[in-house]
Amino acid sequence: MAAVGAPLHGPANMASYPSHAGQGGGSCDDFESDQSAAFDLSDYILLDEGVAPASFGQPETAVPPTVDVGQTSETNLAASGSGGGGTRRGGVERPRTAEGSRIAFRTRSEVEILDDGFKWRKYGKKSVKNSPNPRNYYRCSTEGCSVKKRVERDKEDPSYVITTYEGTHNHMSPSLVYYTTQDSASGRFYVAGCELPPGSS
DNA sequence: CGTGTTTGACCTGCGC
DNA sequence: GCGCAGGTCAAACACG
């Protein structure tokens, strides 16, 4: 079964993964107000075996290995090309390291650009066969960070945006640094709270 | 002028 | 071996 998370709003428990514009302010109230911007995180799907993204805030033991995304009725993400060839990706399939962990989110949003606090640089746009909507390719613009994400609208419900993250940030989100903590043992980042610590403003 | 976006071309892998 | 499809590159362009 696919690791489809329960419907979520404003991923306060997802340190560096999708949220929405306006998060720069960084507070619970912001998440509430985000909803007015037509953002609703509906599903999250782990596409790849391996550790959860460091900033995802979950021990990797809690992460189901190798998820069959194709089982997700509305989110045939990796299966978008599985009709004839499974995940036939272009030549650049990279080794599955921690950098190669992938996770997809399905969010309801009017805008495709979900500001997760990181700075992304668009490097490509491609129309995909099984979807009338083009797929956009972004790369984390932080130097030394090779995290990528693909953004496309749900072919079945264009009101949903499917965002696929690939890789793990090796740095903190500029907008989340205020309320996350780093585990000294693993070096991973966890959400410490939803409010800015005193004196951080 | 610097930064980011757009867009067509190119590369690579897979199915037939 | 060929064609198709996805992913990436890079030059041109737009904007602040």
Coordinates of N, CA and C in Angstrom, one line a residue, chain A residues 20-27 30 34 115:
Chain A
H20 N 3.4 26.5 2.1 CA 2.9 27.4 1.2 C 3.5 28.8 1.3
A21 N 3.2 29.6 0.3 CA 3.7 30.9 0.4 C 3.3 31.6 1.6
G22 N 4.1 32.4 2.1 CA 3.8 33.2 3.3 C 4.4 32.5 4.5
Q23 N 5.0 31.4 4.3 CA 5.6 30.7 5.4 C 6.8 31.5 6.0
G24 N 7.3 32.4 5.2 CA 8.4 33.1 5.7 C 8.2 33.8 7.0
G25 N 6.9 34.0 7.3 CA 6.6 34.6 8.6 C 6.8 33.5 9.7
G26 N 6.5 32.3 9.3 CA 6.7 31.2 10.2 C 5.9 31.2 11.5
S27 N 4.7 30.9 11.4 CA 3.9 30.7 12.6 C 2.7 29.9 12.3
D30 N 0.1 31.6 10.4 CA 0.3 31.6 9.0 C -0.2 30.5 8.3
D34 N -3.0 30.4 5.4 CA -2.6 29.8 4.1 C -3.8 29.2 3.5
D115 N 5.6 27.6 -1.9 CA 6.8 28.1 -1.3 C 7.1 27.3 0.0

